[in-house]
Short mmCIF file of C-alpha atoms in Angstrom, two decimals:
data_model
loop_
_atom_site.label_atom_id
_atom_site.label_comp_id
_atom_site.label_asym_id
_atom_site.label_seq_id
_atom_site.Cartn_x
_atom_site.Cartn_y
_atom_site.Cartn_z
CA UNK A 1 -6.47 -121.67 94.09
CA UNK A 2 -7.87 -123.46 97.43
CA UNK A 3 -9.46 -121.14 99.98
CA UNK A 4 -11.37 -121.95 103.21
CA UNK A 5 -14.67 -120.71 102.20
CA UNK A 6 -17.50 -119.74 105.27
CA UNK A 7 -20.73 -121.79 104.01
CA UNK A 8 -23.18 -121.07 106.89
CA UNK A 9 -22.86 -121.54 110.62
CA UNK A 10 -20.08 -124.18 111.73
CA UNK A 11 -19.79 -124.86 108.40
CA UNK A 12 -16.36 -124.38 106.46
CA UNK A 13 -15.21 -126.05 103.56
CA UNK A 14 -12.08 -125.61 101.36
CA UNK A 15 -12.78 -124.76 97.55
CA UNK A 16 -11.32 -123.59 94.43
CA UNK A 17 -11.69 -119.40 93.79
CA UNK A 18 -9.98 -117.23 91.88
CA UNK A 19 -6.50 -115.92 92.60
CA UNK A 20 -5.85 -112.87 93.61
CA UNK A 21 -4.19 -110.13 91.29
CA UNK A 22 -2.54 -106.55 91.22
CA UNK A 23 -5.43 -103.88 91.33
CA UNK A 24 -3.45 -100.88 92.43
CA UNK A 25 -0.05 -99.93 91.53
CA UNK A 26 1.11 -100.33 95.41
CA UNK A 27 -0.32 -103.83 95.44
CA UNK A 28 2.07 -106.90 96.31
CA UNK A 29 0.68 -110.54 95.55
CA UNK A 30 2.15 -112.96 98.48
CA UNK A 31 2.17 -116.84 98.13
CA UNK A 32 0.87 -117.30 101.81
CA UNK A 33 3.14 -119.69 103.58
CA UNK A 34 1.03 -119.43 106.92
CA UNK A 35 -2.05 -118.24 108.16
CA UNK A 36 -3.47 -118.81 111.42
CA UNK A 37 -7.42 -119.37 112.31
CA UNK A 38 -7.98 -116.43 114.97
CA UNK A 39 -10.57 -116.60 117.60
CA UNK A 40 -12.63 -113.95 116.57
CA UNK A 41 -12.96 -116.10 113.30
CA UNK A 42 -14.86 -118.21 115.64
CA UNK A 43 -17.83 -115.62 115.35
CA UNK A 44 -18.35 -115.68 111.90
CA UNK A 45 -18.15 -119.29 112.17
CA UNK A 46 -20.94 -119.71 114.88
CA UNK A 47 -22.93 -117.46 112.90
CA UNK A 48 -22.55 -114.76 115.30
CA UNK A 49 -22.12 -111.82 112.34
CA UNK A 50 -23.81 -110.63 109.75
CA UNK A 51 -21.36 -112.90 107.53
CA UNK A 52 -22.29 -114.01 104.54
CA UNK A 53 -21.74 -116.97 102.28
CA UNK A 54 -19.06 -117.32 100.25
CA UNK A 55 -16.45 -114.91 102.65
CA UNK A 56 -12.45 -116.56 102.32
CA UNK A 57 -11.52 -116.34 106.19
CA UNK A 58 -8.01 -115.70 107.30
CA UNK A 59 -6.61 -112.20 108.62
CA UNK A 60 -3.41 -113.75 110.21
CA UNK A 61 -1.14 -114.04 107.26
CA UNK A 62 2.42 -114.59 105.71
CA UNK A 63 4.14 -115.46 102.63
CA UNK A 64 6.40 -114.63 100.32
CA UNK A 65 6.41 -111.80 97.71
CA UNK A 66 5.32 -112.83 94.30
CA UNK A 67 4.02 -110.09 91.99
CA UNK A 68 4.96 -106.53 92.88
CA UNK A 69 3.17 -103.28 91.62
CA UNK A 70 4.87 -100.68 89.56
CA UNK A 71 4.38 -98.13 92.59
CA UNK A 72 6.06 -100.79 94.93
CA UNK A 73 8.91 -99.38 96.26
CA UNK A 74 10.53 -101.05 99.24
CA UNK A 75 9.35 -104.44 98.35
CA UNK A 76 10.49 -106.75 95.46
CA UNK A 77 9.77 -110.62 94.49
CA UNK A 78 11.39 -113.16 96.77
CA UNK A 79 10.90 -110.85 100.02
CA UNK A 80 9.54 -112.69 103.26
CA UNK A 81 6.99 -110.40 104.88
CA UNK A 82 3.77 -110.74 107.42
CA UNK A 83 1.19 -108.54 106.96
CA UNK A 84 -0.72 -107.17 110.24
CA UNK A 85 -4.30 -107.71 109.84
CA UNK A 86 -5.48 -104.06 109.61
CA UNK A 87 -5.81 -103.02 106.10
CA UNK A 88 -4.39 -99.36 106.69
CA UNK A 89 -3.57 -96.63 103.84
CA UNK A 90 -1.04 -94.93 105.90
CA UNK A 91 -1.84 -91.29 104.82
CA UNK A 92 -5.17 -90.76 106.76
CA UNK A 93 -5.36 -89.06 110.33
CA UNK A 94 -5.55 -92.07 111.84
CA UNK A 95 -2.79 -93.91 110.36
CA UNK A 96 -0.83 -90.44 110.78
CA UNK A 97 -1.20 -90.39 114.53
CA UNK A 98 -0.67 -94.41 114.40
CA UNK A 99 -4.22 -95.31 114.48
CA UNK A 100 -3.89 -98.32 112.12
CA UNK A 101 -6.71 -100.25 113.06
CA UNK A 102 -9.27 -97.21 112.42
CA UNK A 103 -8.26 -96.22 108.69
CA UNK A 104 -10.77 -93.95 107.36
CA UNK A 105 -9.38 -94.31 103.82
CA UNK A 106 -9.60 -98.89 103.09
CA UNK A 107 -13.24 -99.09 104.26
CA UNK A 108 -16.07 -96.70 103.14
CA UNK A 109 -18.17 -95.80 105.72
CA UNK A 110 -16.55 -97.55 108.54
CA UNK A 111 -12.90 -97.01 110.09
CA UNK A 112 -10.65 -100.14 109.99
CA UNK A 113 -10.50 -102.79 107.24
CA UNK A 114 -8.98 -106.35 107.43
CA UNK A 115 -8.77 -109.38 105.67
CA UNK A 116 -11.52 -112.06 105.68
CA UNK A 117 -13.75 -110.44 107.66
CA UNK A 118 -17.41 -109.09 107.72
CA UNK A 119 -17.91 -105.76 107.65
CA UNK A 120 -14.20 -104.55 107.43
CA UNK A 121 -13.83 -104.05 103.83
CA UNK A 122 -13.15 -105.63 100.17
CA UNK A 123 -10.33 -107.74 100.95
CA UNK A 124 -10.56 -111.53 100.68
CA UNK A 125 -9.25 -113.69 103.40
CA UNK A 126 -5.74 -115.12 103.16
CA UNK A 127 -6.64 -118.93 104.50
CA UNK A 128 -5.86 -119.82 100.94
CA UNK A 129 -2.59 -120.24 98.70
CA UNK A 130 -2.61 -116.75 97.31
CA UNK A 131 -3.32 -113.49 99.01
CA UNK A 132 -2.81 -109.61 97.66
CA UNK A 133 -1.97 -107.42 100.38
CA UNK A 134 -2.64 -103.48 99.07
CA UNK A 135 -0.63 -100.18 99.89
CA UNK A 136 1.98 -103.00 100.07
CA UNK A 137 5.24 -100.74 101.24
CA UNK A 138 2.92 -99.53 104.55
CA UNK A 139 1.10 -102.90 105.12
CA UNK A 140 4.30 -105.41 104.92
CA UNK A 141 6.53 -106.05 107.23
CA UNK A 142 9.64 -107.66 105.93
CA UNK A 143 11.23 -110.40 107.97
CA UNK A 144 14.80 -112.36 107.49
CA UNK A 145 14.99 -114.83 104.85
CA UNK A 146 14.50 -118.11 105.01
CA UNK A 147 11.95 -120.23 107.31
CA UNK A 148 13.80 -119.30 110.69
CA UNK A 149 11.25 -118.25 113.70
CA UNK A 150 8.18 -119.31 110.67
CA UNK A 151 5.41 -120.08 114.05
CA UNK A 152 7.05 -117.43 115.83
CA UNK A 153 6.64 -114.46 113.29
CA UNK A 154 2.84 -115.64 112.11
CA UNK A 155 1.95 -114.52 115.24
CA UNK A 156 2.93 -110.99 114.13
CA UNK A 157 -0.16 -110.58 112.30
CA UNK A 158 -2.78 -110.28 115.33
CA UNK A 159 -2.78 -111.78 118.41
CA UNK A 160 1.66 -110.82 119.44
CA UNK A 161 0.64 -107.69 119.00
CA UNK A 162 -2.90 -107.37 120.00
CA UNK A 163 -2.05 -108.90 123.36
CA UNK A 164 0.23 -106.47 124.11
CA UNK A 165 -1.65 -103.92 123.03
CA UNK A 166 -4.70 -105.09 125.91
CA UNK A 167 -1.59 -104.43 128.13
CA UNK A 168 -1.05 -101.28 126.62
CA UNK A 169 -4.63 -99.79 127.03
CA UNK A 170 -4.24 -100.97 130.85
CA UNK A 171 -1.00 -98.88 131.11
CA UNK A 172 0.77 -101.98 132.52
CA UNK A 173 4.08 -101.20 134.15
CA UNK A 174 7.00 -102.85 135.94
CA UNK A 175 6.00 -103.94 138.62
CA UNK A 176 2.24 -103.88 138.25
CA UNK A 177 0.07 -106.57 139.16
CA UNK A 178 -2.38 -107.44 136.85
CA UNK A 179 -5.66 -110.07 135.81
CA UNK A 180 -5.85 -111.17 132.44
CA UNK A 181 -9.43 -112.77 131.69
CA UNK A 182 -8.97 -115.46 129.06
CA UNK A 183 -6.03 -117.40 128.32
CA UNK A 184 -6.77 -117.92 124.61
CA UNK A 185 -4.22 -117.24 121.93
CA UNK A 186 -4.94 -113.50 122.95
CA UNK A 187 -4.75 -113.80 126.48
CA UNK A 188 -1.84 -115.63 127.02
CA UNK A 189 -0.31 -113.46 124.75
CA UNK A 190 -1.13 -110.85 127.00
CA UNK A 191 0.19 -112.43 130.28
CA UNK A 192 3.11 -113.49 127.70
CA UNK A 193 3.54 -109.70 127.14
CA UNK A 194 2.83 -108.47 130.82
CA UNK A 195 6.06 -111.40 131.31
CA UNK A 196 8.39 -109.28 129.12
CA UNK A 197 7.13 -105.71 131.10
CA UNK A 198 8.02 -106.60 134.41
CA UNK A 199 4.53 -107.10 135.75
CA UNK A 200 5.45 -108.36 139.36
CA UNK A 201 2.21 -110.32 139.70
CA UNK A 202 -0.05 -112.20 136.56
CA UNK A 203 -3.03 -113.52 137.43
CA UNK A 204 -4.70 -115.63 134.26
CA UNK A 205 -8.84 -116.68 134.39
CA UNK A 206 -9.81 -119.45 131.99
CA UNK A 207 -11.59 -122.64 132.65
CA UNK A 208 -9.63 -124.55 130.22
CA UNK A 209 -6.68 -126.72 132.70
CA UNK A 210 -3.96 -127.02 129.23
CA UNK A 211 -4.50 -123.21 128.51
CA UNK A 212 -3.90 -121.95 132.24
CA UNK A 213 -0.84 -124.93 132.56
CA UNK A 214 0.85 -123.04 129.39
CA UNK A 215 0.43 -119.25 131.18
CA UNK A 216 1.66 -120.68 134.31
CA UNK A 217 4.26 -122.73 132.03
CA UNK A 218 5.59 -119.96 130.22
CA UNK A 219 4.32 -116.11 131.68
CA UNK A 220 4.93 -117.53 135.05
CA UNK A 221 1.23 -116.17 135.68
CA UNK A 222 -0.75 -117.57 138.56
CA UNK A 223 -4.15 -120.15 137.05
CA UNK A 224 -7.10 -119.13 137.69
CA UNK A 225 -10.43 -121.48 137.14
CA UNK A 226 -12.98 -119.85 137.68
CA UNK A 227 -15.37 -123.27 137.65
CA UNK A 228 -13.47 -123.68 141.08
CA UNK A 229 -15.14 -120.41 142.47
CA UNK A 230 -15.41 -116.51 141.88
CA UNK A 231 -12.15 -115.60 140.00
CA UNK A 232 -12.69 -112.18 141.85
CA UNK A 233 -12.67 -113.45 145.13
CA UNK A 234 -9.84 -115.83 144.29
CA UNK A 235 -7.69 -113.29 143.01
CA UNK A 236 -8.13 -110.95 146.33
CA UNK A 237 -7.28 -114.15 148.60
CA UNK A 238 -4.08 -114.46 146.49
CA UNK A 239 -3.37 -111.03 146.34
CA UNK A 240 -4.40 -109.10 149.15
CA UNK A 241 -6.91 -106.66 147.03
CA UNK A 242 -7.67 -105.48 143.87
CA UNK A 243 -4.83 -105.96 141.03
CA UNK A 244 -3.34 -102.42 139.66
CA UNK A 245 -4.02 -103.23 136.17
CA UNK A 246 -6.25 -105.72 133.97
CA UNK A 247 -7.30 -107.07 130.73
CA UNK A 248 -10.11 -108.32 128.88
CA UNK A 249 -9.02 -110.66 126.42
CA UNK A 250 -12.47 -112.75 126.20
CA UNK A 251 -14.85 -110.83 124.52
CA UNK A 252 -18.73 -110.26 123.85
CA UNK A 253 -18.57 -113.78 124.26
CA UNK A 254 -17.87 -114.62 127.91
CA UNK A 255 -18.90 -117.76 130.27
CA UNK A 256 -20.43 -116.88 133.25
CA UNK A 257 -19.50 -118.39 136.16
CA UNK A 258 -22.38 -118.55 138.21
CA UNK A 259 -24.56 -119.72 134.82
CA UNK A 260 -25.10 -123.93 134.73
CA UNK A 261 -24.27 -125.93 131.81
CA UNK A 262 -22.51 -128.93 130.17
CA UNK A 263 -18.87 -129.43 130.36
CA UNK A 264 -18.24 -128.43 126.71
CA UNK A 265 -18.56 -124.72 125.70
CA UNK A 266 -22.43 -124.18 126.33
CA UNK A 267 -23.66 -120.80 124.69
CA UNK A 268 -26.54 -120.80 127.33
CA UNK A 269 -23.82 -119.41 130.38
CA UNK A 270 -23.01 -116.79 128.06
CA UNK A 271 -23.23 -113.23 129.85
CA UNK A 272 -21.32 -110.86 127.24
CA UNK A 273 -20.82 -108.20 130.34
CA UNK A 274 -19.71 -110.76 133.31
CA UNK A 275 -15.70 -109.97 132.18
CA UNK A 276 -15.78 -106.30 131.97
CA UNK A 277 -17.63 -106.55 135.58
CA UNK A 278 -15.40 -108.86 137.00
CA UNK A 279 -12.44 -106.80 136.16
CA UNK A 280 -14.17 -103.57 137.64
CA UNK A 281 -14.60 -105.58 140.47
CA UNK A 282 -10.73 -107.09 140.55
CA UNK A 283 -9.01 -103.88 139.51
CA UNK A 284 -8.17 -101.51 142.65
CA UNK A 285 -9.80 -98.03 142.87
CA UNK A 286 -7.70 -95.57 140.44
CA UNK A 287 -6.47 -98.49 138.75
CA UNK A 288 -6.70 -99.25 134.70
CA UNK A 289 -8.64 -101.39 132.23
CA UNK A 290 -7.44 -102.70 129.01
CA UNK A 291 -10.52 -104.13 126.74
CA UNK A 292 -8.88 -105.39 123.42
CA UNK A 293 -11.79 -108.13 124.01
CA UNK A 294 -14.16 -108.14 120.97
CA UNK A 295 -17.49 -106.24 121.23
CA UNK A 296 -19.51 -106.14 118.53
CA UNK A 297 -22.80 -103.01 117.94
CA UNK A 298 -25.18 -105.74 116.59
CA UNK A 299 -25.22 -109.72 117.92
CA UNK A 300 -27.76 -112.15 116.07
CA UNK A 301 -27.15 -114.98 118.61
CA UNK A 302 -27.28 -112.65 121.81
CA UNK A 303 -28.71 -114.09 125.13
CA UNK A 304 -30.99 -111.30 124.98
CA UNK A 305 -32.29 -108.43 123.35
CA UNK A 306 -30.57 -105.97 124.51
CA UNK A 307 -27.11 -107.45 124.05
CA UNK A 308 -28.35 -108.13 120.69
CA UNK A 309 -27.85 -104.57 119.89
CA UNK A 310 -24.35 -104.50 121.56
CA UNK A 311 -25.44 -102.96 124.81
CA UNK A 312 -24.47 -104.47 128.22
CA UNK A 313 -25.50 -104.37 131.74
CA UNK A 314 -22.34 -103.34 132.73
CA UNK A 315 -21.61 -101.59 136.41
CA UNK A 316 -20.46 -98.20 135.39
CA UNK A 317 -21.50 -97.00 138.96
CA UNK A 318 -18.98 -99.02 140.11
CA UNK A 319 -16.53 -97.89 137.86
CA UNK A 320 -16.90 -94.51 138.55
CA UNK A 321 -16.85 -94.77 142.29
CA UNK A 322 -13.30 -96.21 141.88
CA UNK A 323 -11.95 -94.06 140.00
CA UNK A 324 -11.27 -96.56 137.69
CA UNK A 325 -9.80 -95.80 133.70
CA UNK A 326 -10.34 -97.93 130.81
CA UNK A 327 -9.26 -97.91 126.96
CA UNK A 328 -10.61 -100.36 124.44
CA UNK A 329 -10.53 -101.11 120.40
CA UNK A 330 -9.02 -103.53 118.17
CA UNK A 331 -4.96 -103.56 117.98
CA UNK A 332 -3.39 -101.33 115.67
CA UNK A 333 -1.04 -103.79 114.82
CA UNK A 334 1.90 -101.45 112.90
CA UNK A 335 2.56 -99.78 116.72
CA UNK A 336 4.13 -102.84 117.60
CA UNK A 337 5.00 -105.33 115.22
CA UNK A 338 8.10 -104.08 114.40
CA UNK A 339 9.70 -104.06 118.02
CA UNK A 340 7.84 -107.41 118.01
CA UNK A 341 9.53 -109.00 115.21
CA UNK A 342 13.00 -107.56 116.12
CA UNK A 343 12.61 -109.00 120.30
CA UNK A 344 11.81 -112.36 118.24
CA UNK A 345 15.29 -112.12 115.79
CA UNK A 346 17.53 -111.10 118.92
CA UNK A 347 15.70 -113.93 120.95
CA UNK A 348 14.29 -112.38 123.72
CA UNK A 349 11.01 -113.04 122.67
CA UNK A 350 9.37 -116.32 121.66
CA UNK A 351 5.58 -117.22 121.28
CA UNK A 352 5.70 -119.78 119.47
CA UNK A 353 5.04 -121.93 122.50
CA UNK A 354 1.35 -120.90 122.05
CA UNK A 355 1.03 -122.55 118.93
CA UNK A 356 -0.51 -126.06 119.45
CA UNK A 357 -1.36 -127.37 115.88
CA UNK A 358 0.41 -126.64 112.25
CA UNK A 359 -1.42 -128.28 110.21
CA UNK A 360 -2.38 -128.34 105.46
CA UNK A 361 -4.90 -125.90 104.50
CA UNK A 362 -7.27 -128.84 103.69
CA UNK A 363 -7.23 -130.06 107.38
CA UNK A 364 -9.00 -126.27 108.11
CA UNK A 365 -12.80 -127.78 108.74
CA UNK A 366 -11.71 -130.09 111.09
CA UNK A 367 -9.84 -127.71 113.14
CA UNK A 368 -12.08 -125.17 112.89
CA UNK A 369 -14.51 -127.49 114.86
CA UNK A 370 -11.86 -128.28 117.52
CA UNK A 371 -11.09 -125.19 118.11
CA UNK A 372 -14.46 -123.85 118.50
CA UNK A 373 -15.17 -126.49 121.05
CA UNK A 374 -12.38 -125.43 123.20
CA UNK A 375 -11.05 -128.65 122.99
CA UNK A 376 -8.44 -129.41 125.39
CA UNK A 377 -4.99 -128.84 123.84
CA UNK A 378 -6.01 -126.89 121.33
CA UNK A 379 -5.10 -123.30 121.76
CA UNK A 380 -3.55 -121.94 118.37
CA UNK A 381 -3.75 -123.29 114.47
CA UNK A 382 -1.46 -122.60 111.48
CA UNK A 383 -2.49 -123.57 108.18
CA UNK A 384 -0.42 -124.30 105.67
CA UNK A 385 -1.47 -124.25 102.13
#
């Protein structure tokens, strides 16, 4: 089968590797009918990992039941499903006290495993035409037949979720106010989320105009660009004062603001700290942080040394002088999908407006490029194989 295969830095290519099959008796094999390139792909890809060659990318995935193990039990051939992209076993502490995203049970020596990506475990990627999604009746969520709400429920697999989840570790509210840094797939997600919780006030701080036209668009969130000036001191003017809540949605990865550079994405204004300190500095005393942002403990293309081992300059004085609260870690995606998927059937939920390109599996390289760029317009890809 065709897979989108990591070669080396910015370099992807689509090749032929084997299929997938049944290795445990609670193993389903899925003929993926989308999968979506995530931005934390984007690190592998910019050689920002310990990645090797020859990884099959793709952790956002759904398809269609092919193969079912004999130990299957609430699955069967012909079933729709998305599967979140936490590999979870369900039986562990963690997945007991809903801890998905930090199994102790799918990935020796580490907690969490997902799909087509470093570090988190055996399990190949599912940008390809097969995939084989293990401990199949906890892992799969089952969706209506058909190809109804297809963009819609893709988005079930990471970033629905995980952007409500970076309003969930801020404790968002009604009626909260609240700063979302980023308005990637994630972070407008997130103000897309803080929408559907009766936040009062969204504030969204990207440099990208198309990305903060769709949060105004469709979260009714107020732009922020923070090449216009300090998105701190913007926010206040607009506000009042500090926000109750906010959300990193950018990541180890950040642009700083104050740092020169080209138009394009330019690694050298990178300051992997400058979100987590701006929100410090934009959230009120006593008020909450949600970090679903990735951090990472080891960074090979780190501005300096000391990020390079994951640790940040970051204004914990600060912090703690206001009082301030903060929860962090990947999504676990099974807290929410469900509620998610079922606000998407009865219609009160839609993000499928975030979705900007659905494009053939082979078309992957190209994209991959354009999205890395930040090119304008392009916000989130579906592959197709």
């Amino acid at each position: 089968m065709n897979a989108v295969v990591y070669k080396g830095p910015k370099d992807v290519a689509v090749e032929e590797v084997d299929e997938p099959e049944i290795e445990h008796p609670n193993d389903v094999l899925i003929d993926i009918t989308t999968t979506c390139i995530c931005g934390s792909d984007l690190h592998m890809y910019e050689g920002r990992t310990a990645a090797e060659p020859g990884i099959v990318f793709g952790h956002e995935n759904m398809g269609i039941v092919t193969e079912v193990g004999d130990a299957v039990s609430s699955l069967e051939e012909g079933d729709r499903v998305v599967a979140p992209f936490n590999v979870a076993c369900g039986f562990c502490e963690n997945c007991e006290s809903g801890y998905t995203g930090f199994c102790t049970n799918v990935n020796p020596g580490f907690a969490g495993g997902a799909y087509g990506y470093v570090a988190m475990g055996p399990y190949k990627g599912g940008q390809a035409e097969k995939l084989r999604i293990p401990y199949a009746d906890f892992n799969a969520l089952k969706l209506p037949e058909g190809d109804e709400h297809e963009d819609a429920f893709s988005l079930l697999a990471d970033i629905f979720p995980t952007g409500w989840h970076g309003t969930e570790l801020a404790n968002l509210e009604p009626g909260d106010s609240v700063a979302i840094y980023g308005a990637g797939p994630v972070g407008l997600m997130a103000a897309y989320s803080a929408k559907i919780k009766g936040a009062a006030e969204i504030y969204t701080v990207d440099r990208v105009p198309s990305r903060l036209d769709l949060a105004e668009e469709h979260c009714d969130a107020t732009p922020i660009n923070f090449e216009d000036g300090d998105p701190v001191e913007q926010i206040k003017e607009q506000h009042g004062g500090g926000v109750d809540k906010g959300v990193d949605a950018v990541g180890y990865q950040a642009i700083d603001p104050d740092k020169q550079g080209d138009g394009a994405y330019d690694p050298a204004r990178e300051n992997p700290a400058v979100v987590i300190n701006n929100l410090i500095r934009t959230v009120k005393p006593t008020g909450e942080l949600g970090i679903p942002g990735l951090y990472v403990p080891e960074d090979p293309g780190a501005p300096d040394d000391m990020a390079a081992q994951g640790r940040l300059g970051i204004d914990f004085g600060l912090l703690f002088e206001k009082g301030q609260a903060l929860g962090t870690g990947q999504c676990n995606v099974k807290s929410y999908n469900r509620e998610l998927r079922d606000l998407i059937i009865e219609g009160r939920a839609d993000p499928s407006w975030v979705v900007s390109h659905r494009v053939g599996l082979e078309e992957a390289p190209e994209m991959y490029e354009a999205f890395d760029n930040r090119e304008e317009g392009v916000t989130k890809v579906l592959l197709e194989p």
